[in-house]
Short mmCIF file of C-alpha atoms in Angstrom, two decimals:
data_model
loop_
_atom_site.label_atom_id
_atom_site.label_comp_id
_atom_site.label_asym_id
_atom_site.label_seq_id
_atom_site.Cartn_x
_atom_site.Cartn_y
_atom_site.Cartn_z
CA UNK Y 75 28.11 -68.93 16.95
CA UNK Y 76 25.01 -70.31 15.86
CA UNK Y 77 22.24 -68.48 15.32
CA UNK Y 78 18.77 -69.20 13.19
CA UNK Y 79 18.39 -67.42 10.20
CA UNK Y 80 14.67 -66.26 11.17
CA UNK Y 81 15.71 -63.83 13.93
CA UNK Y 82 14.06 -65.98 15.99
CA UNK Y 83 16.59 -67.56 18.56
CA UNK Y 84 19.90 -69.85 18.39
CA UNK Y 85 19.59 -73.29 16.78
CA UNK Y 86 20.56 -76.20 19.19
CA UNK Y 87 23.32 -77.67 19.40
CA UNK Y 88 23.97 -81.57 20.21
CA UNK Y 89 26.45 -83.18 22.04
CA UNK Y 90 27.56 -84.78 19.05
CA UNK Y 91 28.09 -81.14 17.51
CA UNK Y 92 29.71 -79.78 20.63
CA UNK Y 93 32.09 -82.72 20.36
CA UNK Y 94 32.68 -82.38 16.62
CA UNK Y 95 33.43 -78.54 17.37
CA UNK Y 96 35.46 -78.64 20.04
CA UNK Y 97 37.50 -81.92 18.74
CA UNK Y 98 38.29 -79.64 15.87
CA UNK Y 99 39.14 -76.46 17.69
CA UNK Y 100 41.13 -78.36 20.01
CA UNK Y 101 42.86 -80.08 17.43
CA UNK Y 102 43.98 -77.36 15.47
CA UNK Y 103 45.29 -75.48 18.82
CA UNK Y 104 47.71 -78.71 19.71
CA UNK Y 105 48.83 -78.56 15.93
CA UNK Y 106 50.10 -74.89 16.29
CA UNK Y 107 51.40 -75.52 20.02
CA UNK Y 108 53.30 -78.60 19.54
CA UNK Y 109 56.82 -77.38 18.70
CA UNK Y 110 56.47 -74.87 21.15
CA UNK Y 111 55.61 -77.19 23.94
CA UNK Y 112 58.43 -80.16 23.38
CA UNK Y 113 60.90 -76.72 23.68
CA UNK Y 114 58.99 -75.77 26.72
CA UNK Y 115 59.75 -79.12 28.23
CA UNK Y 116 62.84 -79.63 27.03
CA UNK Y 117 63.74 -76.48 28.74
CA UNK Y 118 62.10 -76.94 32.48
CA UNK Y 119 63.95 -80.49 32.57
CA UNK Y 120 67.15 -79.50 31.74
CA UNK Y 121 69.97 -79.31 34.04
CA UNK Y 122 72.20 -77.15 32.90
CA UNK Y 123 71.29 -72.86 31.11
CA UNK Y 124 72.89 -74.16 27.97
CA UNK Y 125 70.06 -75.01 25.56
CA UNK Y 126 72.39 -75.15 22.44
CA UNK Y 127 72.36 -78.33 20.55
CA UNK Y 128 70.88 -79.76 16.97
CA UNK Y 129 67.86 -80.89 16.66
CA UNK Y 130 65.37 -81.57 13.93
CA UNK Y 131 62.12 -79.81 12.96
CA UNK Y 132 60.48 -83.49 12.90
CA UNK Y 133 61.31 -83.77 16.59
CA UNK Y 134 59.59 -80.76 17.62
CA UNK Y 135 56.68 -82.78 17.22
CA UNK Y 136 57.95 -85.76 18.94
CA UNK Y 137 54.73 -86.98 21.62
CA UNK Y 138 52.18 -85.17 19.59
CA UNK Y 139 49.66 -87.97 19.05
CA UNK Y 140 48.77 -88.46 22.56
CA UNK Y 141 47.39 -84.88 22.91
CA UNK Y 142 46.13 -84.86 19.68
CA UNK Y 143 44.42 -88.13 20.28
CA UNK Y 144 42.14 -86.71 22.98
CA UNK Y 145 42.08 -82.80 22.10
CA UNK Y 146 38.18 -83.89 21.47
CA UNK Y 147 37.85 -85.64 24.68
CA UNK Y 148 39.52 -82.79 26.99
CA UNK Y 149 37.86 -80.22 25.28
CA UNK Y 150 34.12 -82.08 25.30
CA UNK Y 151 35.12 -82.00 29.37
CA UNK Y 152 36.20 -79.25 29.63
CA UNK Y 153 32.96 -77.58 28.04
CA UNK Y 154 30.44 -80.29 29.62
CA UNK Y 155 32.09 -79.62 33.37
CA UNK Y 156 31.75 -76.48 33.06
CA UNK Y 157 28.42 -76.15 31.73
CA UNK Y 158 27.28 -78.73 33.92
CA UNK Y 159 28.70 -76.38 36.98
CA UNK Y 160 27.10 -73.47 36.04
CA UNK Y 161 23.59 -75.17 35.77
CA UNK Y 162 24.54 -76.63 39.82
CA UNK Y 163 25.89 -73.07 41.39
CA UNK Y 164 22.21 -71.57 39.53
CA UNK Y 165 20.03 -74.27 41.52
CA UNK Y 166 22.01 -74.46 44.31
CA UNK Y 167 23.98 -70.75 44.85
CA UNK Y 168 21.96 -68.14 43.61
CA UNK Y 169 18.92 -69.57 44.43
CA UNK Y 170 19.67 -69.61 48.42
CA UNK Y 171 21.21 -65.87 48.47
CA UNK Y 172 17.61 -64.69 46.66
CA UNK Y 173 18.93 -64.31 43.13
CA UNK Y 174 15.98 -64.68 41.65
CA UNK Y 175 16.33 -62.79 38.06
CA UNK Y 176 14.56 -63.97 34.77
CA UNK Y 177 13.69 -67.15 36.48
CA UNK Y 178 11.10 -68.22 33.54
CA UNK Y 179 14.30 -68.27 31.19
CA UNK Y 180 16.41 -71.13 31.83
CA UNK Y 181 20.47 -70.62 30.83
CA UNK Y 182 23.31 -69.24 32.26
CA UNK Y 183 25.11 -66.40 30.12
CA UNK Y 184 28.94 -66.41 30.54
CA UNK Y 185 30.60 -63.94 28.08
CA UNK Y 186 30.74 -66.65 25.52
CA UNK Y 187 28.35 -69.51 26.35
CA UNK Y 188 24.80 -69.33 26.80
CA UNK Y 189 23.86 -72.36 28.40
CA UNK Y 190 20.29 -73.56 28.14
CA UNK Y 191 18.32 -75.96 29.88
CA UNK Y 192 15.39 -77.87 27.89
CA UNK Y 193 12.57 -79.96 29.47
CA UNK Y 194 13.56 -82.82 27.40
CA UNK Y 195 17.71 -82.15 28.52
CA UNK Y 196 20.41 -79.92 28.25
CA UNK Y 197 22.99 -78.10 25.20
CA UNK Y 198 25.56 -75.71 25.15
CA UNK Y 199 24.72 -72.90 22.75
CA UNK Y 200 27.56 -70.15 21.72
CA UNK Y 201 25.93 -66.77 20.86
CA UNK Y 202 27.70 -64.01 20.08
CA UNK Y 203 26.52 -60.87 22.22
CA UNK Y 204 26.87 -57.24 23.13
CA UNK Y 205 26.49 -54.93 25.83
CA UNK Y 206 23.98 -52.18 24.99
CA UNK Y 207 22.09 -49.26 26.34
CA UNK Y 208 17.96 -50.20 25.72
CA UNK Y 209 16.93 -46.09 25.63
CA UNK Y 210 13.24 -47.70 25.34
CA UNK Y 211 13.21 -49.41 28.35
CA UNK Y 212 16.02 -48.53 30.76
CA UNK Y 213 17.71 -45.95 32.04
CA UNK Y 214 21.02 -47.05 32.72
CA UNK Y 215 24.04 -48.79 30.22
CA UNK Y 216 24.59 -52.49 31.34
CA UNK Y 217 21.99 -54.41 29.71
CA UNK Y 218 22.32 -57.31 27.67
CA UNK Y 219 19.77 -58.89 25.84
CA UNK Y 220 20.07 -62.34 24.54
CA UNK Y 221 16.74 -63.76 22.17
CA UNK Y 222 15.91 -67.58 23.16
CA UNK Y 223 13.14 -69.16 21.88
CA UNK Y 224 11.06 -66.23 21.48
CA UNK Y 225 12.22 -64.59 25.39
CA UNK Y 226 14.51 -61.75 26.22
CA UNK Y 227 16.43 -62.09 29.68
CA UNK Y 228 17.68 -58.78 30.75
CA UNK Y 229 20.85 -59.45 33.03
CA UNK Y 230 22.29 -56.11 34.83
CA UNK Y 231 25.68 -54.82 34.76
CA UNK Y 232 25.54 -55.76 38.46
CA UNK Y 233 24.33 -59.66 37.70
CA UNK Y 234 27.50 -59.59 35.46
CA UNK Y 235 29.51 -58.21 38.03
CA UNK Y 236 28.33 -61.24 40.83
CA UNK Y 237 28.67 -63.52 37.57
CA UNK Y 238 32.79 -63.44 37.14
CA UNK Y 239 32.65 -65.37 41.00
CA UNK Y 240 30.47 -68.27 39.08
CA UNK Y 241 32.79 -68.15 36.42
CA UNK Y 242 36.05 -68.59 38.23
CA UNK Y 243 33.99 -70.98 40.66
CA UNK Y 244 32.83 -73.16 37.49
CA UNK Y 245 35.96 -72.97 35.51
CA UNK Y 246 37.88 -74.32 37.97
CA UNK Y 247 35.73 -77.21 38.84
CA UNK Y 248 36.11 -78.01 35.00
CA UNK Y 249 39.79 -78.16 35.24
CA UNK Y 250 39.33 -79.93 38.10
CA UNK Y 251 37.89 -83.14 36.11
CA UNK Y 252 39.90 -82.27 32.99
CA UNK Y 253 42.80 -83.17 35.69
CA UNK Y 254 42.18 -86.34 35.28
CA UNK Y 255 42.31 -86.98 31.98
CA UNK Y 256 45.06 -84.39 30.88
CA UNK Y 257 47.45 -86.05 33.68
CA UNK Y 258 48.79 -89.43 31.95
CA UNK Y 259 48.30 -87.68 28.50
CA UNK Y 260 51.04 -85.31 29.73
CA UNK Y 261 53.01 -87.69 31.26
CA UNK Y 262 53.32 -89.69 28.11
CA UNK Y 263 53.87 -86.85 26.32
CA UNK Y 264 56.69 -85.85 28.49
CA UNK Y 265 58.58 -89.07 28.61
CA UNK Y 266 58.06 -89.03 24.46
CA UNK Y 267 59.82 -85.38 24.14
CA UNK Y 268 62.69 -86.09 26.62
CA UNK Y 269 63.81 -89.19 24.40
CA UNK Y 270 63.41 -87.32 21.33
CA UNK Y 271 66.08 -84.55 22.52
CA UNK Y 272 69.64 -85.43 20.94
CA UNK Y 273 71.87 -87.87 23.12
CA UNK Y 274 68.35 -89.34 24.84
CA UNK Y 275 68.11 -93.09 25.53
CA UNK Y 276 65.30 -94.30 23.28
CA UNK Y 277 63.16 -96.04 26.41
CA UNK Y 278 59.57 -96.43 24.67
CA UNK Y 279 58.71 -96.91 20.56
CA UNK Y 280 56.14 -94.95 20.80
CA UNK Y 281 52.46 -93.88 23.02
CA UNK Y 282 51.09 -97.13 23.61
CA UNK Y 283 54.36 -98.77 23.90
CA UNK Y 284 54.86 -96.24 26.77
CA UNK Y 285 51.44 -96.20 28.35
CA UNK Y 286 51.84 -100.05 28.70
CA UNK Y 287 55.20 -100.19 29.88
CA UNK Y 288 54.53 -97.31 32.38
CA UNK Y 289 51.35 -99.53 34.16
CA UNK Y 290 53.21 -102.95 33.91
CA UNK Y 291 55.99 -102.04 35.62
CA UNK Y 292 55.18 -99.03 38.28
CA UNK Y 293 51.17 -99.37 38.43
CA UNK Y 294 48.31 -96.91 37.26
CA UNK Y 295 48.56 -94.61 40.21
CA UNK Y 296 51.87 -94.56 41.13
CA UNK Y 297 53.33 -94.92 37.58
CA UNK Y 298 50.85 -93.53 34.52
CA UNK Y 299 49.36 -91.09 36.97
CA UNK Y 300 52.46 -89.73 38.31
CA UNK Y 301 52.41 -85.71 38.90
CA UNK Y 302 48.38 -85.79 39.42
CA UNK Y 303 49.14 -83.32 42.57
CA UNK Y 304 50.89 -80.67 40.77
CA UNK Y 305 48.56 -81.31 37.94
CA UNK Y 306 45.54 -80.62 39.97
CA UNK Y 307 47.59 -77.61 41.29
CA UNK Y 308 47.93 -75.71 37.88
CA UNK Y 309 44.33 -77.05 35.97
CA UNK Y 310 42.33 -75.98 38.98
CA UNK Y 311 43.14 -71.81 39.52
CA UNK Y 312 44.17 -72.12 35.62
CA UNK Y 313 40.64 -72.93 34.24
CA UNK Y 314 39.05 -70.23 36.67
CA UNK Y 315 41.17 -67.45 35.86
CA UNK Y 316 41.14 -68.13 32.27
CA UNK Y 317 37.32 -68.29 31.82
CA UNK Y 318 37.29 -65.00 34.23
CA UNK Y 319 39.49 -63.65 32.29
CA UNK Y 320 38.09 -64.56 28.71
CA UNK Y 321 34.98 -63.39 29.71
CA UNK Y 322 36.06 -59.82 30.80
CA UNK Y 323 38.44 -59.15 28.23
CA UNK Y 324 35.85 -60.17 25.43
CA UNK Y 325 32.95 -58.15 26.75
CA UNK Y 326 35.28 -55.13 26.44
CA UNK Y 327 36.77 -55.47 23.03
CA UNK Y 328 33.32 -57.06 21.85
CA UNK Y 329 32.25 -53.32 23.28
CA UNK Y 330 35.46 -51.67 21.07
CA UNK Y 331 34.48 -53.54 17.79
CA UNK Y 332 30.76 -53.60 17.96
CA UNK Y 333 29.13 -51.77 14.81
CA UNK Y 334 27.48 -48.10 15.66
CA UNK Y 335 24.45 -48.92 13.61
CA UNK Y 336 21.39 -49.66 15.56
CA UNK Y 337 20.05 -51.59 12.42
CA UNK Y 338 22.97 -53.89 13.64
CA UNK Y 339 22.31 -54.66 17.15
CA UNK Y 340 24.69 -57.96 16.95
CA UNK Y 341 28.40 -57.70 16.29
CA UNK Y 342 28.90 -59.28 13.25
CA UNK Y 343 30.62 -62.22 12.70
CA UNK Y 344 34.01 -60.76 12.04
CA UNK Y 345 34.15 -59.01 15.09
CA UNK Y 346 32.73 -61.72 17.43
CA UNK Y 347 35.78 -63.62 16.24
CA UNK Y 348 38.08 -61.27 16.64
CA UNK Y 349 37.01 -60.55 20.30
CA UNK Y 350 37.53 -64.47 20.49
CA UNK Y 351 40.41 -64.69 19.43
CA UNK Y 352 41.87 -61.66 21.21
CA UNK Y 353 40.50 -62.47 24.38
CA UNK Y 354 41.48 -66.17 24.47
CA UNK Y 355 45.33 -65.61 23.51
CA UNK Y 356 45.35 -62.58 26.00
CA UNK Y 357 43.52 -64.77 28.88
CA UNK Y 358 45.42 -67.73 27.87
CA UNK Y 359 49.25 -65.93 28.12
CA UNK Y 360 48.33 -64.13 31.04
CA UNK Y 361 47.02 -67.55 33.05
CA UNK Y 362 50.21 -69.20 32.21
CA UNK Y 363 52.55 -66.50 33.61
CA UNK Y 364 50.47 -67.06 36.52
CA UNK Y 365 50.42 -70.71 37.03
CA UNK Y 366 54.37 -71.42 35.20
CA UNK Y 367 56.16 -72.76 38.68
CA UNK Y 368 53.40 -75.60 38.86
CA UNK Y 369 54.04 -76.69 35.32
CA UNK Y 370 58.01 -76.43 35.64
CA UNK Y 371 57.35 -78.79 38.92
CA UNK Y 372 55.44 -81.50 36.65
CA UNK Y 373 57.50 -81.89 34.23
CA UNK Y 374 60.45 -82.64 36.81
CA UNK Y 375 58.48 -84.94 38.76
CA UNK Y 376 56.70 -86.64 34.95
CA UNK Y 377 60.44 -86.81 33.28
CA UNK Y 378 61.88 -88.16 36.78
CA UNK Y 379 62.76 -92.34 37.50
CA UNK Y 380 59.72 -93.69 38.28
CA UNK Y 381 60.99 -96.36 40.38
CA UNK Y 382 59.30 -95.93 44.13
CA UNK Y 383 62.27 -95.14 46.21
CA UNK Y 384 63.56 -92.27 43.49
CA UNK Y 385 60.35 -90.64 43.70
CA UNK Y 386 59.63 -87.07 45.32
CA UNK Y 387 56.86 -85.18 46.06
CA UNK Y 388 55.73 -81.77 44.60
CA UNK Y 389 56.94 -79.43 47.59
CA UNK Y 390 60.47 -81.81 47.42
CA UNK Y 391 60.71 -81.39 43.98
CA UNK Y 392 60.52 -77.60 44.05
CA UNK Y 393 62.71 -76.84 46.91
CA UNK Y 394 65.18 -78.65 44.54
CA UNK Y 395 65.01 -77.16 41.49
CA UNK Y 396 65.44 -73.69 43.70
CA UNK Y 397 68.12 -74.90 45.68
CA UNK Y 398 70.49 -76.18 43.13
CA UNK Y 399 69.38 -73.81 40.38
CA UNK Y 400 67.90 -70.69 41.81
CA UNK Y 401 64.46 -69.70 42.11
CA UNK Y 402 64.86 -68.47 37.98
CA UNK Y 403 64.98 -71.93 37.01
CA UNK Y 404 61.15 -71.80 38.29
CA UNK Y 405 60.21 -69.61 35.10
CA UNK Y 406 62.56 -71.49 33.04
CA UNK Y 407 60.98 -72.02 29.23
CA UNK Y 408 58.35 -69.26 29.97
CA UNK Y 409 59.41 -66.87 27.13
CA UNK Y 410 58.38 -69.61 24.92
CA UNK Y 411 55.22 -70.79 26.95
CA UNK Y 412 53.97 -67.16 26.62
CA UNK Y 413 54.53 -67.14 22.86
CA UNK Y 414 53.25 -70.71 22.60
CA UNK Y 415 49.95 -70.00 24.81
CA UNK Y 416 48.71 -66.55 22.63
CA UNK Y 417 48.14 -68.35 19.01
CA UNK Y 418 46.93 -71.81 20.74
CA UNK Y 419 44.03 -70.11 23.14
CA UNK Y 420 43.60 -67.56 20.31
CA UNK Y 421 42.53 -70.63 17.79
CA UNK Y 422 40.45 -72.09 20.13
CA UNK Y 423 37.11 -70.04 20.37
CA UNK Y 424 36.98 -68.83 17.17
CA UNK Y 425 37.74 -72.14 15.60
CA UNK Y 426 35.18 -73.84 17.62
CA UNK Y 427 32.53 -70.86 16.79
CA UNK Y 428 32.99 -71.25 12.93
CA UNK Y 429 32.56 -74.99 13.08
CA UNK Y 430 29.43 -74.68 14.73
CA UNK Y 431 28.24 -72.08 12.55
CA UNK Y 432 29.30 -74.28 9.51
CA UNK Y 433 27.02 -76.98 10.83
CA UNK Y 434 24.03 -74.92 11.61
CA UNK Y 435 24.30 -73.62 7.67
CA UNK Y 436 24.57 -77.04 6.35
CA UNK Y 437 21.77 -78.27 8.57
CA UNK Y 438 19.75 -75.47 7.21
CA UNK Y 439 20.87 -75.45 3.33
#
């Protein structure tokens, strides 16, 4: 949250802070996931239930570089895309069904974001923010109120009702494109984890080592993007459920936590991160118990011979795994996946928040 000091509106951010913010936030959230994740894997691709066996506290972070390599990238996408989609389903969506609210003040609000267009371009601005009754003004409870360069769009409770659609819509077209980019990440990272387990055949020396050998010998497409099916499968409906998801579940704690006082309109910072942090482990635990089978698929199909004729498809590749070890096998690792996905997606937000805050002080000091 970044906010101007005058009362007057949120400072802008750049690109370059966005980046700097999110590379942090996302950095931090691989960091705390790692471990968790080279179990998780270790798990789905195993072909027996016995998941005994020694094995180091280094190797739990065994195929962390390539995530943490581009944590900045995927999370710059995944905040660009979806800003970027909001600004397209305002021009293009609510515009032909006669949605024609505030039009003078140029931003989408999402439960977290505030999106706002400029005349000279565009910047993603978090604000922290409240639902409130205005007993001045309106009658009813609903409102929200968000100060922008010196304007005050009024957005009802049924505009925020309409507004989780645009939400799921635009999160998923954000996974979408983070597909691309999170696919041979993964893949690496897969193939890096498996080899680490005790009794593995030592195949690649490290990331690049395995990123190389993967193109030279099976191709881009067939070889560093193998799995980009299933992958598409799980980032698309993951993204949109978990922004629809943050969103609610913030504006109601945000609505739990929020300070009496009306000399305190704002929730202070304390409880805006809070609500962040509570809402993005919640929305992030409860998206992956949704979306598990896809993941347990991929990371069959990116731990499988990559040679042509040993290949199979997604559908194949399920119908396997529940043929020859029952459909359980399907959740298999998801006790740790849950545990994993609460403190990662709860570090996210509020990481990414304080950075940004951090900057606007120094900018201002």
């Amino acid at each position: 949250m970044s906010e101007n000091s005058d009362g007057g509106g949120g400072s802008q951010i750049s690109a370059l802070d966005d980046l700097l913010a999110g590379g942090i936030a996302g950095s931090a959230s691989v960091i705390v996931g790692h471990p968790f994740d080279t179990i998780k894997v270790r798990l789905q691709t195993s072909s027996t239930n016995d998941s005994s066996g020694k094995t180091s506290f280094k190797s739990l972070f065994k195929g962390m570089s390539p995530p943490l390599a581009t944590a900045a990238i995927c999370n710059a996408i995944i905040f660009a895309s979806y800003g970027h989609s909001t600004r397209l389903w305002d021009e293009f969506i609510e515009h032909k069904i006669g949605q024609q609210q505030n039009e003078e003040v140029h931003g989408t609000l999402t439960g977290a974001v505030l999106i706002e267009h400029g005349e000279h371009g565009t910047h993603e601005q978090m604000k922290s923010w409240k639902q409130q009754r205005n007993n001045n003004d309106h009658d009813s409870e609903g409102w929200i109120t968000i100060q922008n360069n010196h304007q005050e769009p009024v957005v009802t409770e049924n505009a925020l009702n309409t507004n989780y659609l645009k939400v799921f819509t635009c999160g998923a077209l954000a996974g979408t494109v983070q597909a691309f980019v999170i696919c041979p990440v993964e893949h690496i990272k897969c193939r890096l984890q498996i080899q680490a387990a005790p009794g593995a055949k030592i195949m690649y020396k490290g990331p690049i080592d395995a990123c190389v050998s993967i193109i030279k010998n099976h191709g881009i497409f067939r070889g560093l993007y193998r799995g980009m099916g299933v992958t598409l499968w799980r980032e698309t409906p993951a993204f949109g459920m978990y922004f629809a998801v943050y969103d609610t579940i913030k504006d109601r704690v945000e609505s739990l936590l929020e300070e009496k006082d009306d000399d305190h309109p704002i929730p202070s910072h304390a409880h805006a991160w809070a609500a962040s942090a509570l809402a993005g482990g919640i929305s992030g635990a409860s998206t992956w118990g949704i979306i598990y089978p896809f993941d347990v698929i991929k990371s069959r199909m990116q731990t499988s011979p990559l040679e042509r004729h040993l290949q199979k498809g997604m559908w194949t590749v399920g119908s396997d795994i529940i043929r020859n070890h029952g459909f359980n096998h399907m959740f298999r690792g998801l006790g740790v996946t849950l545990v994993r996905a609460f403190p990662v997606n709860a570090i996210i937000f509020p990481v990414y928040e304080f950075v940004l805050m951090q900057i606007g002080s120094w900018r201002s000091s």
